């Protein structure tokens, strides 16, 4: 069963108190994701079950510097955005970045098709948009995976196909590097073609961790139990108790 584990309960879960982490756990909690949406991310990624770890949740006054401080160097991540368009319609969208975010100030360029594993997605109007492969008439169109710089939040594609501005309050989407090349210029959010600004109501970033094998989980719990026992014995020696 998939569970959402609040950050304060992580140690208890790993220790086997109150239940252990299982496939599809969302560690650190989430406002935007539930078990069903997590399962859909697993299906879209196609790499089996995994746990998600909440490494960043948007707070009032945050900027791109706060995003990078929390999300950089975390390996593959999912970014979730709750946005509202000019018509007042709300959408839950996001992207999968197979590489770590950073502030290096440059593109993650994926020249080979096997490198083009990032994708964008829309939960509200269910759709997934993958990097355009080199078999297209313009082989380089899909190679710009993500952009990394201090002055911008998460940014996918050269359109940009999905970008969060420095103040983390506005998003834009102009399809170019992801999805059907014939849809260039459309928004992955509401399919509009005007490149309209979207207000960001919520943003979360999750790193990915594999689900431990049962044997590994048992060994981890046993090891933590041994450490706890040693700690108790040392405490008794210091107090002179049996």
PDB file of C-alpha atoms in Angstrom:
ATOM      1  CA  UNK A   1       0.000   0.000   0.000  1.00  0.00           C
ATOM      2  CA  UNK A   2       1.287   3.427  -0.908  1.00  0.00           C
ATOM      3  CA  UNK A   3       1.720   5.837   1.986  1.00  0.00           C
ATOM      4  CA  UNK A   4       2.617   9.460   2.584  1.00  0.00           C
ATOM      5  CA  UNK A   5       5.134   9.757   5.411  1.00  0.00           C
ATOM      6  CA  UNK A   6       5.638  13.088   7.153  1.00  0.00           C
ATOM      7  CA  UNK A   7       9.259  14.063   7.682  1.00  0.00           C
ATOM      8  CA  UNK A   8       9.013  13.633  11.468  1.00  0.00           C
ATOM      9  CA  UNK A   9       7.865  10.046  11.060  1.00  0.00           C
ATOM     10  CA  UNK A  10      10.679   8.932   8.747  1.00  0.00           C
ATOM     11  CA  UNK A  11      12.963   7.637  11.501  1.00  0.00           C
ATOM     12  CA  UNK A  12      10.077   5.745  13.107  1.00  0.00           C
ATOM     13  CA  UNK A  13       9.126   4.195   9.787  1.00  0.00           C
ATOM     14  CA  UNK A  14      12.675   3.043   9.075  1.00  0.00           C
ATOM     15  CA  UNK A  15      12.966   1.625  12.566  1.00  0.00           C
ATOM     16  CA  UNK A  16       9.814  -0.408  12.064  1.00  0.00           C
ATOM     17  CA  UNK A  17       7.773   1.581  14.598  1.00  0.00           C
ATOM     18  CA  UNK A  18       4.343   2.417  13.256  1.00  0.00           C
ATOM     19  CA  UNK A  19       5.003   0.688   9.910  1.00  0.00           C
ATOM     20  CA  UNK A  20       7.901   0.470   7.455  1.00  0.00           C
ATOM     21  CA  UNK A  21       8.417   2.379   4.219  1.00  0.00           C
ATOM     22  CA  UNK A  22       6.903   0.494   1.317  1.00  0.00           C
ATOM     23  CA  UNK A  23       6.778   0.795  -2.453  1.00  0.00           C
ATOM     24  CA  UNK A  24       5.509   4.131  -3.594  1.00  0.00           C
ATOM     25  CA  UNK A  25       5.974   6.045  -0.340  1.00  0.00           C
ATOM     26  CA  UNK A  26       6.046   9.848  -0.435  1.00  0.00           C
ATOM     27  CA  UNK A  27       8.548  10.726   2.269  1.00  0.00           C
ATOM     28  CA  UNK A  28       8.232  14.222   3.697  1.00  0.00           C
ATOM     29  CA  UNK A  29       4.585  14.578   2.722  1.00  0.00           C
ATOM     30  CA  UNK A  30       2.934  16.358  -0.185  1.00  0.00           C
ATOM     31  CA  UNK A  31       0.040  18.685  -0.864  1.00  0.00           C
ATOM     32  CA  UNK A  32       0.098  18.131  -4.631  1.00  0.00           C
ATOM     33  CA  UNK A  33       0.639  14.371  -4.880  1.00  0.00           C
ATOM     34  CA  UNK A  34      -1.411  11.443  -3.682  1.00  0.00           C
ATOM     35  CA  UNK A  35      -0.939   7.694  -4.073  1.00  0.00           C
ATOM     36  CA  UNK A  36      -2.814   7.581  -7.378  1.00  0.00           C
ATOM     37  CA  UNK A  37      -0.751  10.334  -8.974  1.00  0.00           C
ATOM     38  CA  UNK A  38       2.433   8.760  -7.634  1.00  0.00           C
ATOM     39  CA  UNK A  39       1.453   5.504  -9.322  1.00  0.00           C
ATOM     40  CA  UNK A  40       0.867   7.386 -12.574  1.00  0.00           C
ATOM     41  CA  UNK A  41       4.381   8.875 -12.372  1.00  0.00           C
ATOM     42  CA  UNK A  42       5.727   5.347 -11.954  1.00  0.00           C
ATOM     43  CA  UNK A  43       3.869   4.223 -15.068  1.00  0.00           C
ATOM     44  CA  UNK A  44       5.077   7.212 -17.104  1.00  0.00           C
ATOM     45  CA  UNK A  45       8.681   6.680 -16.035  1.00  0.00           C
ATOM     46  CA  UNK A  46       8.473   2.938 -16.630  1.00  0.00           C
ATOM     47  CA  UNK A  47      11.240   2.012 -14.197  1.00  0.00           C
ATOM     48  CA  UNK A  48       9.190   0.106 -11.644  1.00  0.00           C
ATOM     49  CA  UNK A  49       8.196   1.273  -8.179  1.00  0.00           C
ATOM     50  CA  UNK A  50      10.134   3.968  -6.371  1.00  0.00           C
ATOM     51  CA  UNK A  51       9.869   6.188  -3.322  1.00  0.00           C
ATOM     52  CA  UNK A  52       9.634   9.963  -3.637  1.00  0.00           C
ATOM     53  CA  UNK A  53      11.426  12.252  -1.190  1.00  0.00           C
ATOM     54  CA  UNK A  54      10.117  15.799  -0.822  1.00  0.00           C
ATOM     55  CA  UNK A  55      13.235  17.966  -1.081  1.00  0.00           C
ATOM     56  CA  UNK A  56      11.510  21.306  -1.724  1.00  0.00           C
ATOM     57  CA  UNK A  57       8.095  22.877  -1.125  1.00  0.00           C
ATOM     58  CA  UNK A  58       7.461  26.447  -2.251  1.00  0.00           C
ATOM     59  CA  UNK A  59       7.099  28.972   0.569  1.00  0.00           C
ATOM     60  CA  UNK A  60       5.994  32.613   0.403  1.00  0.00           C
ATOM     61  CA  UNK A  61       8.894  34.857  -0.561  1.00  0.00           C
ATOM     62  CA  UNK A  62      11.050  32.072  -2.001  1.00  0.00           C
ATOM     63  CA  UNK A  63      13.168  32.727  -5.091  1.00  0.00           C
ATOM     64  CA  UNK A  64      15.089  30.544  -7.506  1.00  0.00           C
ATOM     65  CA  UNK A  65      18.003  30.615  -5.048  1.00  0.00           C
ATOM     66  CA  UNK A  66      15.870  28.751  -2.493  1.00  0.00           C
ATOM     67  CA  UNK A  67      14.850  26.182  -5.098  1.00  0.00           C
ATOM     68  CA  UNK A  68      18.470  25.542  -6.081  1.00  0.00           C
ATOM     69  CA  UNK A  69      19.663  25.382  -2.482  1.00  0.00           C
ATOM     70  CA  UNK A  70      17.184  22.593  -1.811  1.00  0.00           C
ATOM     71  CA  UNK A  71      17.063  20.704  -5.122  1.00  0.00           C
ATOM     72  CA  UNK A  72      20.566  20.936  -6.611  1.00  0.00           C
ATOM     73  CA  UNK A  73      22.674  17.792  -6.626  1.00  0.00           C
ATOM     74  CA  UNK A  74      19.781  15.488  -5.723  1.00  0.00           C
ATOM     75  CA  UNK A  75      19.952  13.380  -8.875  1.00  0.00           C
ATOM     76  CA  UNK A  76      16.790  12.580 -10.829  1.00  0.00           C
ATOM     77  CA  UNK A  77      13.759  14.582  -9.698  1.00  0.00           C
ATOM     78  CA  UNK A  78      10.097  15.221 -10.375  1.00  0.00           C
ATOM     79  CA  UNK A  79       8.887  18.833 -10.269  1.00  0.00           C
ATOM     80  CA  UNK A  80       5.165  19.409  -9.621  1.00  0.00           C
ATOM     81  CA  UNK A  81       3.458  22.744 -10.329  1.00  0.00           C
ATOM     82  CA  UNK A  82      -0.067  23.836  -9.505  1.00  0.00           C
ATOM     83  CA  UNK A  83      -0.805  26.748 -11.843  1.00  0.00           C
ATOM     84  CA  UNK A  84      -3.704  28.987 -12.844  1.00  0.00           C
ATOM     85  CA  UNK A  85      -4.118  30.470 -16.326  1.00  0.00           C
ATOM     86  CA  UNK A  86      -5.598  33.843 -17.256  1.00  0.00           C
ATOM     87  CA  UNK A  87      -9.056  32.290 -17.492  1.00  0.00           C
ATOM     88  CA  UNK A  88      -8.947  31.131 -13.890  1.00  0.00           C
ATOM     89  CA  UNK A  89      -8.522  27.439 -14.726  1.00  0.00           C
ATOM     90  CA  UNK A  90      -6.185  25.434 -12.494  1.00  0.00           C
ATOM     91  CA  UNK A  91      -3.830  22.700 -13.678  1.00  0.00           C
ATOM     92  CA  UNK A  92      -1.378  20.273 -12.094  1.00  0.00           C
ATOM     93  CA  UNK A  93       1.632  19.823 -14.365  1.00  0.00           C
ATOM     94  CA  UNK A  94       5.320  19.088 -14.069  1.00  0.00           C
ATOM     95  CA  UNK A  95       8.428  17.474 -15.411  1.00  0.00           C
ATOM     96  CA  UNK A  96      10.885  14.647 -14.866  1.00  0.00           C
ATOM     97  CA  UNK A  97      14.569  15.587 -14.932  1.00  0.00           C
ATOM     98  CA  UNK A  98      16.897  12.549 -15.064  1.00  0.00           C
ATOM     99  CA  UNK A  99      19.895  14.745 -14.213  1.00  0.00           C
ATOM    100  CA  UNK A 100      20.637  16.838 -11.129  1.00  0.00           C
ATOM    101  CA  UNK A 101      19.587  20.461 -11.061  1.00  0.00           C
ATOM    102  CA  UNK A 102      22.475  22.874 -10.616  1.00  0.00           C
ATOM    103  CA  UNK A 103      23.497  26.508 -10.952  1.00  0.00           C
ATOM    104  CA  UNK A 104      26.134  25.801 -13.582  1.00  0.00           C
ATOM    105  CA  UNK A 105      24.591  28.312 -15.973  1.00  0.00           C
ATOM    106  CA  UNK A 106      24.143  26.048 -18.951  1.00  0.00           C
ATOM    107  CA  UNK A 107      22.115  23.490 -20.819  1.00  0.00           C
ATOM    108  CA  UNK A 108      22.014  19.777 -20.203  1.00  0.00           C
ATOM    109  CA  UNK A 109      22.427  18.816 -23.859  1.00  0.00           C
ATOM    110  CA  UNK A 110      21.382  15.294 -24.853  1.00  0.00           C
ATOM    111  CA  UNK A 111      22.736  14.556 -28.297  1.00  0.00           C
ATOM    112  CA  UNK A 112      21.912  10.841 -28.266  1.00  0.00           C
ATOM    113  CA  UNK A 113      18.387   9.434 -28.202  1.00  0.00           C
ATOM    114  CA  UNK A 114      19.175   7.174 -25.241  1.00  0.00           C
ATOM    115  CA  UNK A 115      19.919  10.333 -23.237  1.00  0.00           C
ATOM    116  CA  UNK A 116      16.551  11.913 -24.037  1.00  0.00           C
ATOM    117  CA  UNK A 117      14.609  10.441 -21.132  1.00  0.00           C
ATOM    118  CA  UNK A 118      13.167  13.621 -19.610  1.00  0.00           C
ATOM    119  CA  UNK A 119       9.467  14.300 -20.027  1.00  0.00           C
ATOM    120  CA  UNK A 120       6.741  16.770 -19.126  1.00  0.00           C
ATOM    121  CA  UNK A 121       3.274  15.804 -17.962  1.00  0.00           C
ATOM    122  CA  UNK A 122      -0.188  17.154 -17.280  1.00  0.00           C
ATOM    123  CA  UNK A 123      -2.403  15.527 -14.662  1.00  0.00           C
ATOM    124  CA  UNK A 124      -5.436  17.758 -15.242  1.00  0.00           C
ATOM    125  CA  UNK A 125      -5.710  17.080 -18.981  1.00  0.00           C
ATOM    126  CA  UNK A 126      -3.831  13.775 -18.865  1.00  0.00           C
ATOM    127  CA  UNK A 127      -0.873  13.828 -21.243  1.00  0.00           C
ATOM    128  CA  UNK A 128       2.841  13.170 -21.313  1.00  0.00           C
ATOM    129  CA  UNK A 129       5.346  15.022 -23.525  1.00  0.00           C
ATOM    130  CA  UNK A 130       8.699  13.332 -24.132  1.00  0.00           C
ATOM    131  CA  UNK A 131      11.864  14.757 -25.650  1.00  0.00           C
ATOM    132  CA  UNK A 132      11.796  14.816 -29.442  1.00  0.00           C
ATOM    133  CA  UNK A 133      14.104  12.144 -30.871  1.00  0.00           C
ATOM    134  CA  UNK A 134      16.871  12.705 -33.407  1.00  0.00           C
ATOM    135  CA  UNK A 135      14.876  10.876 -36.103  1.00  0.00           C
ATOM    136  CA  UNK A 136      12.874  14.069 -36.561  1.00  0.00           C
ATOM    137  CA  UNK A 137      13.785  16.240 -39.572  1.00  0.00           C
ATOM    138  CA  UNK A 138      15.628  18.569 -37.161  1.00  0.00           C
ATOM    139  CA  UNK A 139      17.696  16.090 -35.116  1.00  0.00           C
ATOM    140  CA  UNK A 140      18.822  18.767 -32.657  1.00  0.00           C
ATOM    141  CA  UNK A 141      15.355  20.050 -31.732  1.00  0.00           C
ATOM    142  CA  UNK A 142      14.915  17.701 -28.794  1.00  0.00           C
ATOM    143  CA  UNK A 143      18.449  17.798 -27.448  1.00  0.00           C
ATOM    144  CA  UNK A 144      17.981  20.695 -25.008  1.00  0.00           C
ATOM    145  CA  UNK A 145      16.810  18.823 -21.932  1.00  0.00           C
ATOM    146  CA  UNK A 146      17.035  21.302 -19.033  1.00  0.00           C
ATOM    147  CA  UNK A 147      18.639  24.667 -18.302  1.00  0.00           C
ATOM    148  CA  UNK A 148      20.532  25.400 -15.086  1.00  0.00           C
ATOM    149  CA  UNK A 149      21.195  28.899 -13.718  1.00  0.00           C
ATOM    150  CA  UNK A 150      20.776  30.799 -10.462  1.00  0.00           C
ATOM    151  CA  UNK A 151      18.372  33.293 -12.054  1.00  0.00           C
ATOM    152  CA  UNK A 152      15.715  30.781 -13.049  1.00  0.00           C
ATOM    153  CA  UNK A 153      13.777  27.977 -11.396  1.00  0.00           C
ATOM    154  CA  UNK A 154      13.305  24.576 -13.059  1.00  0.00           C
ATOM    155  CA  UNK A 155      13.413  24.968 -16.834  1.00  0.00           C
ATOM    156  CA  UNK A 156      12.719  22.262 -19.421  1.00  0.00           C
ATOM    157  CA  UNK A 157      13.408  22.620 -23.135  1.00  0.00           C
ATOM    158  CA  UNK A 158      14.450  25.518 -25.317  1.00  0.00           C
ATOM    159  CA  UNK A 159      10.904  26.844 -25.873  1.00  0.00           C
ATOM    160  CA  UNK A 160      11.019  26.969 -22.933  1.00  0.00           C
ATOM    161  CA  UNK A 161       8.642  24.047 -22.888  1.00  0.00           C
ATOM    162  CA  UNK A 162       8.119  24.651 -19.164  1.00  0.00           C
ATOM    163  CA  UNK A 163       9.912  27.223 -17.028  1.00  0.00           C
ATOM    164  CA  UNK A 164       9.530  28.795 -13.604  1.00  0.00           C
ATOM    165  CA  UNK A 165      10.736  32.391 -13.311  1.00  0.00           C
ATOM    166  CA  UNK A 166      13.219  33.658 -10.712  1.00  0.00           C
ATOM    167  CA  UNK A 167      10.514  34.791  -8.273  1.00  0.00           C
ATOM    168  CA  UNK A 168       8.891  31.343  -8.423  1.00  0.00           C
ATOM    169  CA  UNK A 169       5.482  32.950  -8.904  1.00  0.00           C
ATOM    170  CA  UNK A 170       5.105  32.646 -12.687  1.00  0.00           C
ATOM    171  CA  UNK A 171       5.417  29.805 -15.187  1.00  0.00           C
ATOM    172  CA  UNK A 172       5.487  29.778 -18.988  1.00  0.00           C
ATOM    173  CA  UNK A 173       5.105  26.990 -21.520  1.00  0.00           C
ATOM    174  CA  UNK A 174       6.007  27.096 -25.220  1.00  0.00           C
ATOM    175  CA  UNK A 175       6.362  23.607 -26.644  1.00  0.00           C
ATOM    176  CA  UNK A 176       9.516  23.141 -28.724  1.00  0.00           C
ATOM    177  CA  UNK A 177      11.813  20.385 -27.453  1.00  0.00           C
ATOM    178  CA  UNK A 178       9.147  18.065 -26.029  1.00  0.00           C
ATOM    179  CA  UNK A 179       6.089  16.343 -27.464  1.00  0.00           C
ATOM    180  CA  UNK A 180       4.854  16.336 -31.058  1.00  0.00           C
ATOM    181  CA  UNK A 181       7.038  18.660 -33.196  1.00  0.00           C
ATOM    182  CA  UNK A 182       3.920  19.665 -35.133  1.00  0.00           C
ATOM    183  CA  UNK A 183       2.547  21.189 -31.910  1.00  0.00           C
ATOM    184  CA  UNK A 184       5.427  23.637 -31.566  1.00  0.00           C
ATOM    185  CA  UNK A 185       4.312  26.808 -29.808  1.00  0.00           C
ATOM    186  CA  UNK A 186       1.490  25.219 -27.833  1.00  0.00           C
ATOM    187  CA  UNK A 187       1.353  25.204 -24.044  1.00  0.00           C
ATOM    188  CA  UNK A 188       1.641  21.832 -22.326  1.00  0.00           C
ATOM    189  CA  UNK A 189      -0.640  23.309 -19.652  1.00  0.00           C
ATOM    190  CA  UNK A 190      -3.793  24.479 -21.468  1.00  0.00           C
ATOM    191  CA  UNK A 191      -2.738  23.996 -25.136  1.00  0.00           C
ATOM    192  CA  UNK A 192      -2.954  27.757 -25.768  1.00  0.00           C
ATOM    193  CA  UNK A 193      -0.649  29.261 -28.407  1.00  0.00           C
ATOM    194  CA  UNK A 194      -0.041  32.717 -26.998  1.00  0.00           C
ATOM    195  CA  UNK A 195       2.711  31.937 -24.495  1.00  0.00           C
ATOM    196  CA  UNK A 196       0.592  33.354 -21.681  1.00  0.00           C
ATOM    197  CA  UNK A 197       1.953  33.659 -18.157  1.00  0.00           C
ATOM    198  CA  UNK A 198       0.617  31.213 -15.556  1.00  0.00           C
ATOM    199  CA  UNK A 199       0.368  31.991 -11.863  1.00  0.00           C
ATOM    200  CA  UNK A 200       2.059  29.424  -9.629  1.00  0.00           C
ATOM    201  CA  UNK A 201      -0.100  28.386  -6.669  1.00  0.00           C
ATOM    202  CA  UNK A 202       2.122  25.553  -5.468  1.00  0.00           C
ATOM    203  CA  UNK A 203       5.405  23.839  -6.285  1.00  0.00           C
ATOM    204  CA  UNK A 204       7.073  20.711  -4.955  1.00  0.00           C
ATOM    205  CA  UNK A 205      10.238  18.888  -5.977  1.00  0.00           C
ATOM    206  CA  UNK A 206      10.856  15.213  -5.241  1.00  0.00           C
ATOM    207  CA  UNK A 207      14.018  13.185  -5.511  1.00  0.00           C
ATOM    208  CA  UNK A 208      13.730   9.487  -6.332  1.00  0.00           C
ATOM    209  CA  UNK A 209      15.002   6.541  -4.340  1.00  0.00           C
ATOM    210  CA  UNK A 210      14.692   2.855  -5.215  1.00  0.00           C
ATOM    211  CA  UNK A 211      12.456   0.652  -3.118  1.00  0.00           C
ATOM    212  CA  UNK A 212      14.731  -1.444  -0.858  1.00  0.00           C
ATOM    213  CA  UNK A 213      14.685  -5.183  -1.358  1.00  0.00           C
ATOM    214  CA  UNK A 214      12.997  -7.017   1.552  1.00  0.00           C
ATOM    215  CA  UNK A 215      16.331  -8.471   2.678  1.00  0.00           C
ATOM    216  CA  UNK A 216      18.002  -5.066   2.628  1.00  0.00           C
ATOM    217  CA  UNK A 217      15.138  -3.552   4.621  1.00  0.00           C
ATOM    218  CA  UNK A 218      15.341  -6.318   7.214  1.00  0.00           C
ATOM    219  CA  UNK A 219      19.100  -5.858   7.553  1.00  0.00           C
ATOM    220  CA  UNK A 220      18.661  -2.092   7.947  1.00  0.00           C
ATOM    221  CA  UNK A 221      16.085  -2.520  10.693  1.00  0.00           C
ATOM    222  CA  UNK A 222      18.191  -5.189  12.421  1.00  0.00           C
ATOM    223  CA  UNK A 223      21.259  -2.973  12.251  1.00  0.00           C
ATOM    224  CA  UNK A 224      19.386  -0.039  13.767  1.00  0.00           C
ATOM    225  CA  UNK A 225      18.139  -2.345  16.518  1.00  0.00           C
ATOM    226  CA  UNK A 226      21.693  -3.440  17.349  1.00  0.00           C
ATOM    227  CA  UNK A 227      22.835   0.179  17.495  1.00  0.00           C
ATOM    228  CA  UNK A 228      19.939   1.022  19.810  1.00  0.00           C
ATOM    229  CA  UNK A 229      20.854  -1.935  22.084  1.00  0.00           C
ATOM    230  CA  UNK A 230      24.504  -0.855  22.246  1.00  0.00           C
ATOM    231  CA  UNK A 231      23.414   2.677  23.083  1.00  0.00           C
ATOM    232  CA  UNK A 232      21.239   1.439  25.958  1.00  0.00           C
ATOM    233  CA  UNK A 233      24.054  -0.708  27.379  1.00  0.00           C
ATOM    234  CA  UNK A 234      26.455   2.232  27.305  1.00  0.00           C
ATOM    235  CA  UNK A 235      23.901   4.419  29.035  1.00  0.00           C
ATOM    236  CA  UNK A 236      23.444   1.802  31.784  1.00  0.00           C
ATOM    237  CA  UNK A 237      27.211   1.599  32.357  1.00  0.00           C
ATOM    238  CA  UNK A 238      27.406   5.367  32.764  1.00  0.00           C
ATOM    239  CA  UNK A 239      24.549   5.374  35.301  1.00  0.00           C
ATOM    240  CA  UNK A 240      25.732   2.236  37.080  1.00  0.00           C
ATOM    241  CA  UNK A 241      22.486   0.371  36.482  1.00  0.00           C
ATOM    242  CA  UNK A 242      22.255  -3.289  35.511  1.00  0.00           C
TER     243      UNK A 242
END
